[in-house]
Short mmCIF file of C-alpha atoms and ligand atoms in Angstrom, two decimals:
data_model
loop_
_atom_site.label_atom_id
_atom_site.label_comp_id
_atom_site.label_asym_id
_atom_site.label_seq_id
_atom_site.Cartn_x
_atom_site.Cartn_y
_atom_site.Cartn_z
CA MET A 604 0.18 -0.02 0.02
CA GLY A 605 1.19 3.55 -0.16
CA PHE A 606 2.37 5.80 2.53
CA SER A 607 -0.95 7.69 2.74
CA THR A 608 -3.57 4.70 1.95
CA ASP A 609 -1.34 2.66 4.95
CA ALA A 610 -1.75 6.08 6.76
CA ILE A 611 -5.68 5.97 6.56
CA HIS A 612 -6.52 2.75 6.83
CA ALA A 613 -3.57 0.23 8.66
CA GLY A 614 -5.03 -0.72 12.00
CA GLN A 615 -8.42 0.05 11.32
CA LYS A 616 -11.55 -1.49 11.02
CA PRO A 617 -14.87 -0.90 11.52
CA ASP A 618 -16.26 -1.15 15.28
CA PRO A 619 -17.47 -4.67 15.25
CA VAL A 620 -20.38 -3.84 17.28
CA THR A 621 -21.32 -0.68 15.59
CA GLY A 622 -19.88 -0.44 12.69
CA ALA A 623 -18.17 3.07 13.32
CA VAL A 624 -15.35 4.02 10.50
CA ILE A 625 -13.29 5.70 13.68
CA THR A 626 -11.65 3.16 16.07
CA PRO A 627 -13.00 4.38 19.49
CA ILE A 628 -11.56 5.63 22.76
CA TYR A 629 -11.83 2.42 24.61
CA GLN A 630 -11.65 4.84 27.79
CA THR A 631 -12.15 2.11 29.99
CA SER A 632 -9.27 0.98 33.13
CA THR A 633 -10.63 -2.51 33.26
CA TYR A 634 -12.37 -5.37 31.64
CA ALA A 635 -15.80 -7.51 33.05
CA GLN A 636 -14.59 -11.05 32.40
CA GLU A 637 -16.36 -14.01 31.70
CA GLU A 638 -15.39 -16.57 34.59
CA LEU A 639 -11.92 -17.89 35.83
CA GLY A 640 -9.55 -17.12 33.97
CA LYS A 641 -12.01 -16.87 30.66
CA ASN A 642 -12.36 -12.69 29.04
CA LYS A 643 -12.32 -11.68 25.21
CA GLY A 644 -8.13 -11.43 25.24
CA TYR A 645 -8.46 -7.70 27.90
CA GLU A 646 -7.94 -7.66 31.67
CA TYR A 647 -6.66 -4.45 32.31
CA GLY A 648 -6.12 -1.05 30.67
CA ARG A 649 -1.94 -0.93 31.35
CA THR A 650 -1.82 -4.30 29.78
CA HIS A 651 -4.49 -3.71 26.75
CA ASN A 652 -6.09 -1.33 24.90
CA LEU A 653 -7.69 -0.99 21.68
CA THR A 654 -6.86 2.38 20.41
CA ARG A 655 -4.16 1.83 21.64
CA GLN A 656 -3.30 -1.44 19.46
CA ALA A 657 -4.55 0.72 16.61
CA LEU A 658 -2.68 3.45 16.70
CA GLU A 659 0.19 1.22 17.43
CA ALA A 660 -0.31 -1.37 14.52
CA ASN A 661 -0.80 2.44 12.61
CA ILE A 662 2.79 3.69 13.32
CA ALA A 663 3.89 0.86 12.61
CA ALA A 664 2.61 0.18 8.70
CA LEU A 665 4.10 3.65 7.99
CA GLU A 666 7.41 2.97 9.60
CA LYS A 667 7.90 -0.72 8.09
CA GLY A 668 8.03 -2.01 10.97
CA LYS A 669 6.40 -5.09 12.75
CA TYR A 670 6.09 -3.99 15.83
CA GLY A 671 4.57 -0.87 17.88
CA ILE A 672 4.71 -0.17 21.46
CA ALA A 673 3.85 3.25 22.48
CA PHE A 674 4.56 5.14 25.05
CA GLY A 675 3.22 8.27 27.47
CA SER A 676 5.93 10.86 25.77
CA GLY A 677 9.11 10.25 23.38
CA LEU A 678 11.37 10.03 26.97
CA ALA A 679 8.83 7.62 28.13
CA ALA A 680 10.40 5.36 25.65
CA THR A 681 14.14 6.44 25.44
CA HIS A 682 13.79 4.91 28.14
CA ALA A 683 12.47 1.75 28.37
CA LEU A 684 14.54 1.01 25.87
CA MET A 685 17.29 1.92 28.45
CA SER A 686 16.11 -1.73 29.62
CA LEU A 687 17.56 -3.71 26.71
CA VAL A 688 21.17 -2.27 28.34
CA LYS A 689 22.17 -3.35 32.35
CA SER A 690 24.72 -2.35 34.37
CA GLY A 691 28.32 -2.15 32.79
CA ASP A 692 26.82 -2.14 29.25
CA HIS A 693 28.43 1.17 27.15
CA VAL A 694 26.47 3.26 24.97
CA VAL A 695 27.17 4.82 21.27
CA ILE A 696 25.13 8.52 20.23
CA SER A 697 24.96 11.52 18.46
CA ASN A 698 27.16 14.38 20.32
CA ASN A 699 23.99 15.81 19.52
CA VAL A 700 20.69 14.86 20.19
CA TYR A 701 17.54 16.54 22.10
CA GLY A 702 18.88 17.74 25.32
CA GLY A 703 16.68 15.53 27.04
CA THR A 704 18.01 12.53 26.01
CA TYR A 705 21.46 14.02 26.38
CA ARG A 706 19.84 14.76 30.66
CA LEU A 707 17.62 11.19 30.62
CA PHE A 708 21.39 9.30 29.41
CA GLU A 709 23.98 11.73 31.23
CA LEU A 710 22.17 12.44 34.52
CA VAL A 711 20.13 9.78 34.92
CA MET A 712 20.81 6.68 33.37
CA LYS A 713 24.79 6.95 34.23
CA ASP A 714 23.56 5.91 37.74
CA TYR A 715 22.52 2.99 37.04
CA GLY A 716 26.67 1.86 35.53
CA ILE A 717 25.66 2.73 31.98
CA THR A 718 28.16 4.76 30.35
CA PHE A 719 27.97 6.79 27.31
CA SER A 720 30.15 7.72 24.40
CA TRP A 721 29.68 10.77 22.48
CA VAL A 722 30.34 11.32 19.21
CA ASP A 723 30.49 13.05 15.83
CA THR A 724 28.14 9.54 13.90
CA SER A 725 27.69 11.91 11.13
CA ASN A 726 31.67 10.34 10.15
CA LEU A 727 30.56 6.51 10.48
CA LYS A 728 34.67 6.00 11.35
CA ASN A 729 33.52 7.94 15.10
CA ILE A 730 30.60 4.44 15.84
CA GLU A 731 33.71 2.65 14.66
CA SER A 732 35.79 3.89 16.65
CA ALA A 733 34.30 4.69 19.27
CA ILE A 734 32.47 0.83 20.06
CA LYS A 735 34.42 -1.76 23.27
CA ALA A 736 33.77 -5.19 24.14
CA ASN A 737 31.19 -3.69 25.95
CA THR A 738 29.27 -1.83 23.68
CA LYS A 739 25.36 -2.97 23.23
CA LEU A 740 23.92 0.05 21.67
CA VAL A 741 24.07 2.49 19.48
CA TYR A 742 21.92 5.39 19.14
CA LEU A 743 21.42 7.55 16.27
CA GLU A 744 19.15 11.09 16.02
CA THR A 745 18.73 12.14 12.21
CA PRO A 746 18.69 15.22 11.39
CA THR A 747 19.88 16.25 15.07
CA ASN A 748 18.28 18.67 17.15
CA PRO A 749 19.13 21.56 16.67
CA MET A 750 21.80 21.21 14.24
CA LEU A 751 20.36 19.25 11.87
CA ASN A 752 23.20 16.45 11.28
CA LEU A 753 22.75 13.20 9.11
CA THR A 754 24.23 9.93 10.14
CA ASP A 755 24.59 7.74 6.93
CA LEU A 756 21.90 5.33 8.92
CA ALA A 757 23.00 2.16 5.84
CA GLY A 758 26.22 2.86 6.33
CA ALA A 759 25.79 2.59 10.61
CA ALA A 760 23.62 -0.20 10.35
CA GLU A 761 25.72 -2.29 8.24
CA ILE A 762 28.88 -1.04 11.28
CA CYS A 763 26.34 -2.03 13.60
CA LYS A 764 25.63 -5.29 12.19
CA ARG A 765 29.24 -6.57 12.33
CA HIS A 766 29.61 -5.82 15.64
CA ASN A 767 26.46 -7.49 16.83
CA LEU A 768 24.77 -3.86 18.28
CA ILE A 769 21.40 -3.03 18.95
CA SER A 770 20.85 0.61 16.01
CA ILE A 771 18.20 2.57 17.53
CA VAL A 772 17.69 5.55 15.07
CA ASP A 773 15.00 8.53 16.61
CA ASN A 774 13.50 9.49 13.67
CA THR A 775 10.95 12.34 14.98
CA PHE A 776 12.35 14.68 12.39
CA MET A 777 11.89 13.57 9.30
CA SER A 778 8.29 11.72 10.38
CA PRO A 779 7.92 8.07 8.82
CA TYR A 780 6.68 10.10 5.74
CA PHE A 781 10.59 11.67 4.78
CA GLN A 782 12.44 8.60 6.02
CA ASN A 783 12.25 4.62 7.06
CA PRO A 784 15.23 3.77 9.34
CA LEU A 785 14.10 -0.06 9.28
CA THR A 786 14.22 -0.12 4.87
CA LEU A 787 17.57 0.94 5.85
CA GLY A 788 18.88 -1.59 7.64
CA CYS A 789 18.39 -0.23 10.98
CA GLU A 790 16.74 -2.08 14.22
CA ILE A 791 14.64 0.13 16.18
CA VAL A 792 13.08 3.30 15.31
CA LEU A 793 12.09 5.93 18.13
CA HIS A 794 9.98 8.56 17.55
CA SER A 795 8.63 11.75 19.57
CA THR A 796 4.46 11.21 18.53
CA THR A 797 4.52 15.10 19.99
CA LYS A 798 5.88 16.22 16.84
CA TYR A 799 5.11 15.36 13.36
CA ILE A 800 3.23 12.35 14.12
CA ASN A 801 0.14 14.25 16.22
CA GLY A 802 1.61 17.57 14.54
CA HIS A 803 -0.93 19.95 16.62
CA SER A 804 0.38 20.48 19.54
CA ASP A 805 -2.16 19.04 21.82
CA VAL A 806 -0.56 15.45 22.85
CA ILE A 807 2.62 14.61 24.62
CA GLY A 808 3.14 10.65 23.47
CA GLY A 809 5.91 8.53 22.16
CA ILE A 810 6.39 5.25 19.93
CA ILE A 811 8.72 2.46 19.79
CA VAL A 812 8.89 0.69 16.53
CA THR A 813 11.04 -2.68 15.63
CA SER A 814 10.12 -5.77 13.10
CA SER A 815 12.23 -8.24 15.44
CA ASP A 816 10.73 -10.06 17.26
CA LYS A 817 13.16 -10.89 20.86
CA ILE A 818 13.56 -6.60 20.81
CA HIS A 819 9.96 -6.53 20.59
CA GLU A 820 8.94 -8.78 23.39
CA ARG A 821 11.29 -6.91 25.98
CA ILE A 822 9.78 -3.66 25.22
CA ARG A 823 5.96 -4.75 24.87
CA TYR A 824 7.12 -6.19 28.58
CA ILE A 825 8.53 -3.01 30.53
CA GLN A 826 6.02 -1.24 28.55
CA ASN A 827 3.35 -3.25 30.88
CA ALA A 828 5.55 -4.19 33.75
CA ALA A 829 6.78 0.11 34.11
CA GLY A 830 3.87 1.18 32.90
CA GLY A 831 4.54 4.30 30.57
CA VAL A 832 1.30 4.07 28.41
CA PRO A 833 -0.64 7.07 26.77
CA SER A 834 -4.38 7.32 27.20
CA PRO A 835 -6.77 6.25 25.43
CA PHE A 836 -7.54 9.51 23.95
CA ASP A 837 -3.82 11.05 23.74
CA CYS A 838 -4.24 7.69 20.78
CA TRP A 839 -7.31 8.51 19.72
CA LEU A 840 -6.12 12.11 18.73
CA ILE A 841 -2.49 10.74 17.57
CA LEU A 842 -4.45 8.12 15.14
CA ARG A 843 -6.62 10.64 13.94
CA SER A 844 -3.51 13.07 12.74
CA THR A 845 -1.38 10.21 10.72
CA LYS A 846 -4.32 10.04 8.12
CA THR A 847 -2.73 13.61 7.32
CA LEU A 848 0.57 13.65 7.64
CA ALA A 849 1.39 12.47 3.91
CA VAL A 850 -0.74 16.79 3.20
CA ARG A 851 0.82 17.93 6.42
CA MET A 852 5.16 17.11 5.63
CA GLU A 853 4.45 18.14 2.28
CA ARG A 854 3.46 21.19 2.99
CA HIS A 855 6.34 21.37 6.31
CA ASN A 856 8.94 20.58 3.72
CA LYS A 857 8.21 23.17 0.84
CA ASN A 858 7.64 25.97 4.06
CA ALA A 859 10.88 24.77 5.27
CA ILE A 860 12.43 25.12 1.59
CA GLU A 861 11.41 28.08 0.79
CA LEU A 862 12.00 30.02 3.92
CA ALA A 863 15.31 28.93 4.06
CA ASN A 864 16.15 30.11 0.75
CA PHE A 865 15.32 33.26 2.17
CA LEU A 866 17.42 33.22 5.18
CA VAL A 867 19.75 32.91 2.78
CA ASP A 868 19.50 35.14 -0.03
CA SER A 869 18.38 38.03 2.33
CA LYS A 870 21.55 37.81 4.11
CA ILE A 871 20.46 38.38 7.72
CA ALA A 872 21.41 35.67 8.78
CA LYS A 873 25.81 34.03 9.81
CA LYS A 874 24.14 30.90 9.20
CA VAL A 875 21.30 28.32 8.02
CA TYR A 876 21.70 25.39 9.11
CA TYR A 877 18.74 23.32 6.65
CA PRO A 878 19.53 19.96 5.12
CA GLY A 879 17.77 20.99 1.92
CA LEU A 880 20.38 23.89 0.90
CA LYS A 881 23.02 23.01 -1.65
CA ASP A 882 25.73 23.71 0.76
CA HIS A 883 24.99 22.00 3.92
CA PRO A 884 27.56 19.48 3.77
CA GLN A 885 25.51 16.92 3.62
CA HIS A 886 22.76 17.70 0.93
CA GLU A 887 23.88 14.37 -0.78
CA LEU A 888 22.66 11.88 1.61
CA ALA A 889 20.29 13.62 2.81
CA LYS A 890 18.53 13.17 -1.07
CA LYS A 891 19.93 10.15 -0.87
CA GLN A 892 17.69 8.46 1.89
CA MET A 893 15.69 11.23 3.14
CA ARG A 894 12.46 12.09 0.74
CA GLY A 895 12.40 15.20 1.85
CA PHE A 896 14.31 17.48 3.95
CA GLY A 897 11.84 18.87 6.93
CA GLY A 898 10.11 21.17 8.21
CA MET A 899 13.38 22.13 10.30
CA ILE A 900 15.83 24.74 10.33
CA SER A 901 18.11 26.39 12.61
CA VAL A 902 19.38 30.12 12.40
CA ASP A 903 22.76 31.50 13.70
CA PHE A 904 22.27 34.97 13.88
CA GLY A 905 26.25 36.07 14.71
CA ASP A 906 24.93 38.05 17.62
CA ILE A 907 22.68 37.59 20.33
CA GLU A 908 21.29 41.13 20.57
CA LYS A 909 19.96 40.18 17.10
CA ALA A 910 19.01 36.54 17.79
CA LYS A 911 16.41 38.10 21.16
CA LYS A 912 14.96 40.38 19.01
CA ILE A 913 13.95 38.33 17.03
CA LEU A 914 12.23 35.95 19.35
CA LYS A 915 10.87 39.11 21.03
CA ASN A 916 9.60 40.72 17.81
CA VAL A 917 7.78 37.28 15.78
CA LYS A 918 4.20 37.51 16.32
CA ILE A 919 2.85 34.65 14.03
CA PHE A 920 6.02 32.16 15.23
CA THR A 921 5.08 31.39 18.44
CA LEU A 922 8.46 31.40 20.86
CA GLY A 923 8.01 27.64 22.34
CA GLU A 924 9.59 25.26 23.17
CA SER A 925 7.91 21.73 21.01
CA LEU A 926 8.31 21.41 17.23
CA GLY A 927 6.26 19.41 14.63
CA GLY A 928 2.95 21.71 14.78
CA VAL A 929 0.69 22.91 12.10
CA GLU A 930 1.69 26.49 13.84
CA SER A 931 5.44 27.22 13.78
CA LEU A 932 7.41 27.64 16.23
CA ILE A 933 10.67 29.38 17.02
CA SER A 934 12.63 28.85 20.44
CA HIS A 935 16.20 28.70 21.65
CA PRO A 936 18.09 25.71 22.27
CA ALA A 937 20.77 26.99 24.44
CA SER A 938 18.72 27.89 27.10
CA MET A 939 15.18 26.05 26.73
CA THR A 940 15.88 22.15 24.75
CA HIS A 941 20.07 22.03 24.88
CA ALA A 942 19.73 24.33 28.13
CA SER A 943 21.14 20.49 30.14
CA VAL A 944 24.21 19.82 27.86
CA PRO A 945 27.29 22.43 29.12
CA LYS A 946 27.74 25.30 27.58
CA LYS A 947 31.75 23.70 25.98
CA GLU A 948 29.88 20.84 24.50
CA ARG A 949 27.46 22.81 23.00
CA ASP A 950 29.96 25.29 21.91
CA GLU A 951 31.78 22.56 20.26
CA MET A 952 28.92 21.73 18.10
CA GLY A 953 27.67 25.01 17.34
CA LEU A 954 24.54 24.91 19.46
CA THR A 955 25.50 29.14 20.10
CA GLU A 956 23.60 31.76 22.03
CA SER A 957 22.67 33.08 18.72
CA LEU A 958 21.10 29.58 17.28
CA VAL A 959 17.74 29.87 17.11
CA ARG A 960 15.56 26.84 15.67
CA LEU A 961 12.51 27.59 14.03
CA SER A 962 10.28 24.76 13.16
CA VAL A 963 7.97 25.97 10.27
CA GLY A 964 4.52 24.60 10.23
CA ILE A 965 1.45 24.66 7.43
CA GLU A 966 1.04 28.14 7.49
CA ASP A 967 1.04 31.43 4.63
CA ILE A 968 5.23 31.46 2.84
CA GLU A 969 4.11 34.93 2.33
CA ASP A 970 3.08 35.51 6.04
CA LEU A 971 6.41 33.35 7.40
CA ILE A 972 8.48 34.82 5.76
CA LYS A 973 7.33 39.02 6.51
CA ASP A 974 7.15 37.50 9.90
CA ILE A 975 10.27 37.53 10.15
CA ARG A 976 11.37 40.50 8.33
CA ASP A 977 9.20 42.65 9.87
CA ALA A 978 10.73 40.93 13.29
CA LEU A 979 14.46 42.06 12.75
CA LYS A 980 13.18 46.16 11.86
O1 LIG B 110 8.79 15.43 24.69
P1 LIG B 110 8.92 14.41 24.38
O2 LIG B 110 7.58 13.68 23.68
O3 LIG B 110 9.17 12.66 25.42
O4 LIG B 110 9.72 13.92 23.22
C1 LIG B 110 10.92 13.77 24.02
C2 LIG B 110 12.22 14.29 22.73
C3 LIG B 110 12.46 12.91 21.38
N1 LIG B 110 13.14 12.72 20.64
C4 LIG B 110 13.25 15.12 19.50
C5 LIG B 110 14.26 14.28 18.31
C6 LIG B 110 12.91 15.20 20.44
O5 LIG B 110 13.47 16.48 20.48
C7 LIG B 110 12.05 15.18 21.46
C8 LIG B 110 11.15 16.66 21.81
N2 LIG B 110 12.18 17.49 21.72
C9 LIG B 110 10.80 18.94 22.20
C10 LIG B 110 10.65 19.14 22.47
C11 LIG B 110 11.50 20.05 21.27
O6 LIG B 110 11.56 21.22 21.21
O7 LIG B 110 12.87 19.87 20.94
#
């Protein structure tokens, strides 16, 4: 099936009781059992929920995976993946990831005896040379938040297979519409469904997709044992949103390409980071492994005062955390999403105090360009 057909139909059948075309919100914590040991396969809401199952099957289909396992946030999903390692194990990870992922690993998981090597995974040699005897996972984010660095996923997957390591890809920035890491040989995909997948800035959620029976079994067990599940209503909202993911992503992509070109041509910024620009160091890789360039742009204004001015004066872009919604957002990674990352490490990757991140929404592009231009006047 094509992407949009799957987005609209996968995981969803008319409700057997009423024929309702839309999967109902099974807002229940428990299920009536017929007699001791006899039930309809549904016992307790943390373990089984039909709205959640529909969402999991839907996103699994979009990511070309066998299984989806949904969580109450992207970070809850990332935390569940940590059940694949134990004290003494080592993880190789992209040096630029979402600041909350950094915080979870460096400031929480390290206390459990897990060690991390933060390397620039855009150079595959750095992955290979960071691998140790106790390495178990390679955790990649591509494109990265907020520097938009890419990792060659087919190349990274090959290294992981050769060393018998599990490859994990945070695919939040691309959404399954523009990139499918499993088809490039990676083993696990993670999304903050809060972002493009839900796309309307009204839900916090996460999901893990894999085709490995063994990984699925373990993560499914953790989903129930630790219990970080999303609510049925949130599952329903996300399921409603995936139906329009393709049209939304096309528009995010189109608007972001235009805005990135405007930012370059108008010379109002010192540097524009966007994989769709020809001068992005991995533009060719972007064309190879992605089907679009996405809606995220980072802009270094080279001057904190100029960055502050734009953050304060924009009227259509909203100053706020998060990304991937239909409305445009603007943020200051150094003091917001990446405040937990030490300044030295931020500076090393170009995440300066004058860097501003744009989540380009699906409004009229003329209005978005005018908003940025007017904000600097
Ligand atoms: O916020 P949550 O649903 O828990 O997702 C965490 C997460 C994971 N991965 C990536 C790439 C992310 O960008 C995020 C969350 N990011 C933001 C809130 C942000 O503004 O960048």
